[in-house]
PDB file of C-alpha atoms in Angstrom:
ATOM      1  CA  ILE W 189      -7.671  -5.502 121.240  1.00 46.00           C
ATOM      2  CA  PHE W 190      -7.296  -2.014 119.778  1.00 50.00           C
ATOM      3  CA  SER W 191      -4.042  -1.400 121.657  1.00 54.00           C
ATOM      4  CA  ALA W 192      -2.392  -3.898 119.312  1.00 53.00           C
ATOM      5  CA  PHE W 193      -3.165  -1.748 116.274  1.00 55.00           C
ATOM      6  CA  PRO W 194      -1.355   1.497 115.481  1.00 56.00           C
ATOM      7  CA  SER W 195      -3.442   4.656 115.656  1.00 61.00           C
ATOM      8  CA  ALA W 196      -1.487   6.431 112.925  1.00 61.00           C
ATOM      9  CA  PRO W 197      -0.072   5.225 109.578  1.00 59.00           C
ATOM     10  CA  VAL W 198       3.237   3.391 110.016  1.00 56.00           C
ATOM     11  CA  ASN W 199       5.589   1.411 107.819  1.00 55.00           C
ATOM     12  CA  GLN W 200       4.829  -2.178 106.789  1.00 54.00           C
ATOM     13  CA  THR W 201       7.293  -3.835 109.213  1.00 53.00           C
ATOM     14  CA  VAL W 202       5.371  -2.580 112.237  1.00 51.00           C
ATOM     15  CA  LEU W 203       2.153  -4.060 110.925  1.00 50.00           C
ATOM     16  CA  GLN W 204       3.799  -7.438 110.404  1.00 51.00           C
ATOM     17  CA  THR W 205       4.380  -7.742 114.148  1.00 54.00           C
ATOM     18  CA  ILE W 206       0.646  -7.894 114.734  1.00 59.00           C
ATOM     19  CA  THR W 207      -0.194 -11.554 114.446  1.00 65.00           C
ATOM     20  CA  LEU W 208      -3.346 -13.516 114.487  1.00 66.00           C
ATOM     21  CA  GLU W 209      -2.353 -14.873 117.875  1.00 69.00           C
ATOM     22  CA  HIS W 210      -2.373 -11.362 119.349  1.00 73.00           C
ATOM     23  CA  VAL W 211      -5.834 -10.733 117.995  1.00 73.00           C
ATOM     24  CA  GLN W 212      -7.039 -14.120 119.159  1.00 70.00           C
ATOM     25  CA  SER W 213      -5.616 -13.597 122.641  1.00 74.00           C
ATOM     26  CA  ALA W 214      -7.298 -10.209 122.861  1.00 77.00           C
ATOM     27  CA  LEU W 215     -10.573 -11.742 121.696  1.00 73.00           C
ATOM     28  CA  ILE W 216     -10.335 -14.441 124.357  1.00 73.00           C
ATOM     29  CA  ASN W 217      -9.755 -11.784 127.016  1.00 74.00           C
ATOM     30  CA  ILE W 218     -12.808  -9.808 125.847  1.00 75.00           C
ATOM     31  CA  ALA W 219     -14.902 -12.965 125.740  1.00 67.00           C
ATOM     32  CA  ALA W 220     -13.824 -13.969 129.241  1.00 69.00           C
ATOM     33  CA  ALA W 221     -14.736 -10.514 130.566  1.00 72.00           C
ATOM     34  CA  ASN W 222     -18.213 -10.727 128.992  1.00 66.00           C
ATOM     35  CA  LEU W 223     -18.750 -14.434 129.595  1.00 63.00           C
ATOM     36  CA  TYR W 224     -21.648 -14.217 131.992  1.00 65.00           C
ATOM     37  CA  SER W 225     -23.506 -11.378 130.336  1.00 65.00           C
ATOM     38  CA  ASN W 226     -23.952 -13.138 126.996  1.00 74.00           C
ATOM     39  CA  HIS W 227     -23.805 -16.869 126.263  1.00 77.00           C
ATOM     40  CA  ILE W 228     -22.678 -16.245 122.654  1.00 80.00           C
ATOM     41  CA  TRP W 229     -19.242 -15.443 124.079  1.00 81.00           C
ATOM     42  CA  ARG W 230     -19.044 -19.033 125.335  1.00 86.00           C
ATOM     43  CA  ARG W 231     -19.318 -20.167 121.737  1.00 87.00           C
ATOM     44  CA  VAL W 232     -16.629 -17.665 120.728  1.00 83.00           C
ATOM     45  CA  LEU W 233     -14.342 -18.966 123.465  1.00 85.00           C
ATOM     46  CA  ALA W 234     -15.037 -22.573 122.460  1.00 91.00           C
ATOM     47  CA  GLU W 235     -14.143 -21.809 118.841  1.00 91.00           C
ATOM     48  CA  ALA W 236     -10.973 -19.980 119.914  1.00 86.00           C
ATOM     49  CA  TYR W 237      -9.799 -22.825 122.142  1.00 90.00           C
ATOM     50  CA  TYR W 238     -10.680 -25.369 119.458  1.00 95.00           C
ATOM     51  CA  SER W 239      -8.566 -23.504 116.893  1.00 90.00           C
ATOM     52  CA  ARG W 240      -5.654 -23.567 119.345  1.00 88.00           C
ATOM     53  CA  GLY W 241      -5.998 -27.305 119.873  1.00 93.00           C
ATOM     54  CA  ASP W 242      -7.057 -26.960 123.530  1.00 94.00           C
ATOM     55  CA  PHE W 243      -9.832 -29.552 123.254  1.00 97.00           C
ATOM     56  CA  THR W 244     -10.597 -29.719 126.983  1.00 96.00           C
ATOM     57  CA  ALA W 245     -11.335 -25.994 127.222  1.00 93.00           C
ATOM     58  CA  ALA W 246     -13.180 -26.039 123.890  1.00 95.00           C
ATOM     59  CA  MET W 247     -15.407 -28.877 125.085  1.00 96.00           C
ATOM     60  CA  LYS W 248     -16.139 -27.035 128.322  1.00 93.00           C
ATOM     61  CA  PHE W 249     -17.285 -23.890 126.546  1.00 91.00           C
ATOM     62  CA  PHE W 250     -19.230 -25.723 123.811  1.00 93.00           C
ATOM     63  CA  LEU W 251     -21.227 -27.519 126.507  1.00 92.00           C
ATOM     64  CA  GLU W 252     -21.697 -24.343 128.561  1.00 89.00           C
ATOM     65  CA  TYR W 253     -22.964 -22.623 125.420  1.00 88.00           C
ATOM     66  CA  LEU W 254     -25.509 -25.386 124.817  1.00 87.00           C
ATOM     67  CA  ILE W 255     -26.579 -25.359 128.458  1.00 87.00           C
ATOM     68  CA  ASN W 256     -27.120 -21.595 128.438  1.00 84.00           C
ATOM     69  CA  ALA W 257     -28.706 -21.416 124.981  1.00 79.00           C
ATOM     70  CA  THR W 258     -31.280 -24.055 125.891  1.00 80.00           C
ATOM     71  CA  THR W 259     -31.742 -23.151 129.586  1.00 81.00           C
ATOM     72  CA  PHE W 260     -30.308 -26.458 130.781  1.00 82.00           C
ATOM     73  CA  PHE W 261     -31.809 -28.278 127.789  1.00 77.00           C
ATOM     74  CA  SER W 262     -35.362 -27.340 128.774  1.00 81.00           C
ATOM     75  CA  LYS W 263     -35.909 -25.397 125.542  1.00 75.00           C
ATOM     76  CA  PRO W 264     -35.618 -27.107 122.171  1.00 68.00           C
ATOM     77  CA  TRP W 265     -32.836 -26.302 119.809  1.00 64.00           C
ATOM     78  CA  GLY W 266     -32.846 -26.614 116.077  1.00 58.00           C
ATOM     79  CA  LEU W 267     -34.107 -24.469 113.285  1.00 46.00           C
ATOM     80  CA  ASN W 268     -36.902 -23.116 115.486  1.00 46.00           C
ATOM     81  CA  GLY W 269     -34.922 -23.348 118.717  1.00 48.00           C
ATOM     82  CA  VAL W 270     -32.991 -20.865 120.769  1.00 43.00           C
ATOM     83  CA  ASP W 271     -30.272 -18.989 118.846  1.00 45.00           C
ATOM     84  CA  SER W 272     -29.957 -21.838 116.323  1.00 45.00           C
ATOM     85  CA  ALA W 273     -27.825 -23.643 118.887  1.00 42.00           C
ATOM     86  CA  TYR W 274     -28.218 -26.806 116.889  1.00 50.00           C
ATOM     87  CA  ASP W 275     -25.284 -26.382 114.583  1.00 79.00           C
ATOM     88  CA  ASP W 276     -23.743 -29.333 112.750  1.00 85.00           C
ATOM     89  CA  LYS W 277     -20.316 -27.719 112.588  1.00 90.00           C
ATOM     90  CA  MET W 278     -20.345 -27.196 116.341  1.00 91.00           C
ATOM     91  CA  PHE W 279     -21.326 -30.816 116.965  1.00 92.00           C
ATOM     92  CA  GLN W 280     -18.627 -32.012 114.561  1.00 94.00           C
ATOM     93  CA  LYS W 281     -16.128 -30.035 116.629  1.00 96.00           C
ATOM     94  CA  ILE W 282     -17.521 -31.498 119.850  1.00 96.00           C
ATOM     95  CA  ILE W 283     -17.109 -34.994 118.363  1.00 97.00           C
ATOM     96  CA  LYS W 284     -13.520 -34.151 117.394  1.00 97.00           C
ATOM     97  CA  CYS W 285     -12.833 -32.847 120.917  1.00 97.00           C
ATOM     98  CA  CYS W 286     -14.184 -36.066 122.441  1.00 95.00           C
ATOM     99  CA  SER W 287     -12.098 -38.208 120.098  1.00 95.00           C
ATOM    100  CA  GLU W 288      -8.915 -36.223 120.705  1.00 95.00           C
ATOM    101  CA  LEU W 289      -9.432 -36.535 124.469  1.00 94.00           C
ATOM    102  CA  GLY W 290      -9.990 -40.308 124.197  1.00 92.00           C
ATOM    103  CA  HIS W 291     -13.691 -40.113 125.085  1.00 93.00           C
ATOM    104  CA  HIS W 292     -14.826 -42.270 122.203  1.00 92.00           C
ATOM    105  CA  SER W 293     -18.148 -43.363 123.664  1.00 91.00           C
ATOM    106  CA  GLN W 294     -19.096 -39.707 124.175  1.00 93.00           C
ATOM    107  CA  ALA W 295     -18.156 -39.027 120.554  1.00 95.00           C
ATOM    108  CA  PHE W 296     -20.376 -41.985 119.642  1.00 94.00           C
ATOM    109  CA  VAL W 297     -23.330 -40.407 121.477  1.00 94.00           C
ATOM    110  CA  PHE W 298     -22.745 -36.933 119.980  1.00 93.00           C
ATOM    111  CA  CYS W 299     -22.807 -38.387 116.446  1.00 95.00           C
ATOM    112  CA  GLN W 300     -26.599 -38.583 116.891  1.00 91.00           C
ATOM    113  CA  PHE W 301     -26.856 -34.816 117.394  1.00 87.00           C
ATOM    114  CA  LEU W 302     -25.965 -34.056 113.782  1.00 88.00           C
ATOM    115  CA  SER W 303     -28.839 -33.363 111.413  1.00 83.00           C
ATOM    116  CA  GLU W 304     -27.904 -36.647 109.696  1.00 88.00           C
ATOM    117  CA  VAL W 305     -26.285 -39.209 111.976  1.00 92.00           C
ATOM    118  CA  ASP W 306     -22.594 -39.664 111.142  1.00 93.00           C
ATOM    119  CA  TYR W 307     -22.570 -43.457 111.146  1.00 96.00           C
ATOM    120  CA  SER W 308     -18.992 -43.906 109.938  1.00 96.00           C
ATOM    121  CA  THR W 309     -17.583 -41.768 112.763  1.00 96.00           C
ATOM    122  CA  ALA W 310     -19.927 -43.367 115.285  1.00 95.00           C
ATOM    123  CA  PHE W 311     -18.907 -46.870 114.238  1.00 95.00           C
ATOM    124  CA  ARG W 312     -15.196 -45.982 114.406  1.00 94.00           C
ATOM    125  CA  SER W 313     -15.710 -44.449 117.843  1.00 92.00           C
ATOM    126  CA  ILE W 314     -17.520 -47.447 119.290  1.00 90.00           C
ATOM    127  CA  GLU W 315     -14.904 -49.851 117.918  1.00 89.00           C
ATOM    128  CA  GLU W 316     -12.077 -47.926 119.596  1.00 87.00           C
ATOM    129  CA  ARG W 317     -10.711 -50.100 122.390  1.00 77.00           C
ATOM    130  CA  ASN W 318      -8.458 -47.587 124.145  1.00 75.00           C
ATOM    131  CA  SER W 319     -11.220 -45.302 125.357  1.00 73.00           C
ATOM    132  CA  VAL W 320     -10.984 -43.522 128.697  1.00 73.00           C
ATOM    133  CA  ASP W 321     -14.747 -43.483 129.221  1.00 74.00           C
ATOM    134  CA  SER W 322     -17.287 -46.240 129.657  1.00 78.00           C
ATOM    135  CA  MET W 323     -19.620 -47.275 126.868  1.00 81.00           C
ATOM    136  CA  ASP W 324     -21.689 -49.304 129.323  1.00 80.00           C
ATOM    137  CA  ALA W 325     -22.965 -46.104 130.930  1.00 83.00           C
ATOM    138  CA  SER W 326     -23.718 -44.478 127.561  1.00 87.00           C
ATOM    139  CA  TYR W 327     -26.348 -46.843 126.139  1.00 87.00           C
ATOM    140  CA  LYS W 328     -29.169 -44.960 127.849  1.00 86.00           C
ATOM    141  CA  TYR W 329     -28.222 -41.865 125.802  1.00 89.00           C
ATOM    142  CA  VAL W 330     -28.359 -43.615 122.435  1.00 91.00           C
ATOM    143  CA  TRP W 331     -31.693 -43.364 120.634  1.00 89.00           C
ATOM    144  CA  ASP W 332     -30.683 -44.293 117.097  1.00 91.00           C
ATOM    145  CA  VAL W 333     -31.691 -47.917 116.513  1.00 91.00           C
ATOM    146  CA  THR W 334     -29.071 -48.428 113.784  1.00 92.00           C
ATOM    147  CA  LEU W 335     -26.299 -47.491 116.227  1.00 94.00           C
ATOM    148  CA  LEU W 336     -27.707 -49.780 118.892  1.00 93.00           C
ATOM    149  CA  GLU W 337     -28.003 -52.661 116.421  1.00 92.00           C
ATOM    150  CA  TYR W 338     -24.395 -52.117 115.417  1.00 94.00           C
ATOM    151  CA  CYS W 339     -23.408 -52.305 119.091  1.00 92.00           C
ATOM    152  CA  VAL W 340     -25.267 -55.594 119.506  1.00 92.00           C
ATOM    153  CA  ASN W 341     -23.525 -57.024 116.434  1.00 93.00           C
ATOM    154  CA  MET W 342     -20.088 -55.801 117.509  1.00 92.00           C
ATOM    155  CA  HIS W 343     -20.446 -57.104 121.078  1.00 91.00           C
ATOM    156  CA  THR W 344     -21.683 -60.459 119.765  1.00 93.00           C
ATOM    157  CA  LYS W 345     -18.612 -60.783 117.522  1.00 93.00           C
ATOM    158  CA  ARG W 346     -16.306 -59.875 120.420  1.00 91.00           C
ATOM    159  CA  GLY W 347     -18.055 -62.213 122.856  1.00 92.00           C
ATOM    160  CA  GLU W 348     -18.951 -59.357 125.220  1.00 89.00           C
ATOM    161  CA  LEU W 349     -22.220 -60.755 126.520  1.00 91.00           C
ATOM    162  CA  SER W 350     -22.960 -58.196 129.268  1.00 89.00           C
ATOM    163  CA  ARG W 351     -22.425 -55.302 126.847  1.00 88.00           C
ATOM    164  CA  LYS W 352     -24.585 -57.048 124.272  1.00 91.00           C
ATOM    165  CA  ARG W 353     -27.306 -57.405 126.915  1.00 92.00           C
ATOM    166  CA  ASN W 354     -27.036 -53.680 127.786  1.00 89.00           C
ATOM    167  CA  SER W 355     -27.412 -52.633 124.166  1.00 89.00           C
ATOM    168  CA  LEU W 356     -30.363 -55.018 123.691  1.00 90.00           C
ATOM    169  CA  GLU W 357     -32.054 -53.454 126.736  1.00 90.00           C
ATOM    170  CA  ALA W 358     -31.580 -50.013 125.178  1.00 89.00           C
ATOM    171  CA  ILE W 359     -33.170 -51.196 121.928  1.00 86.00           C
ATOM    172  CA  GLY W 360     -36.123 -52.583 123.876  1.00 83.00           C
ATOM    173  CA  LYS W 361     -37.062 -49.232 125.421  1.00 81.00           C
ATOM    174  CA  LEU W 362     -40.469 -47.995 124.299  1.00 70.00           C
ATOM    175  CA  GLU W 363     -39.260 -44.536 123.275  1.00 71.00           C
ATOM    176  CA  VAL W 364     -36.606 -45.979 120.947  1.00 71.00           C
ATOM    177  CA  ASN W 365     -38.981 -48.143 118.944  1.00 66.00           C
ATOM    178  CA  THR W 366     -40.465 -45.912 116.257  1.00 64.00           C
ATOM    179  CA  ASN W 367     -42.858 -48.665 115.190  1.00 62.00           C
ATOM    180  CA  ASN W 368     -44.928 -48.276 118.356  1.00 56.00           C
ATOM    181  CA  ASN W 369     -48.428 -46.957 117.919  1.00 61.00           C
ATOM    182  CA  GLU W 370     -49.141 -43.301 118.751  1.00 67.00           C
ATOM    183  CA  GLU W 371     -50.610 -44.057 122.175  1.00 64.00           C
ATOM    184  CA  ILE W 372     -47.426 -45.787 123.385  1.00 57.00           C
ATOM    185  CA  LEU W 373     -45.221 -43.049 121.938  1.00 53.00           C
ATOM    186  CA  ARG W 374     -47.288 -40.385 123.779  1.00 61.00           C
ATOM    187  CA  GLU W 375     -46.904 -42.286 127.064  1.00 60.00           C
ATOM    188  CA  THR W 376     -43.132 -42.351 126.752  1.00 51.00           C
TER     189      THR W 376
END
């Protein structure tokens, strides 16, 4: 990265040739070289690819960052979690990556990861008909009852009975129902 900067004072035209893209490319190279020694570099790479509009690579590194920061999701994240990996801005970017790639049901699931569920984005995502992923396989990852109820309503209006049945099954799971007594919640 430092080879792009002059070591001695020069005129202004030379400095104008140094662009943000040069710095960003150098940063990506440094991050790639240090990728396995520090998981924070995965986040740096994800942010760099996101800013370039390379949503596939950004998604890959955002997920790798989360996997490493939480030791394959075995450690909690959040305010008291590992490296404050729970970051609303990061999850908003992950949702944007999913939407841009046409993975609307994945965007729908990630809307729950925000500190306050983004219902408007989730509802738009689930209503999207030209999705390249399957919502049917995603119901088991939805734990917000409001989102599941919306799915039931939407599938009823569309006449999609098997999808309605899948979303009703997800609502019926013991761990989703917050009105269960403490003993049932502990068992789940």
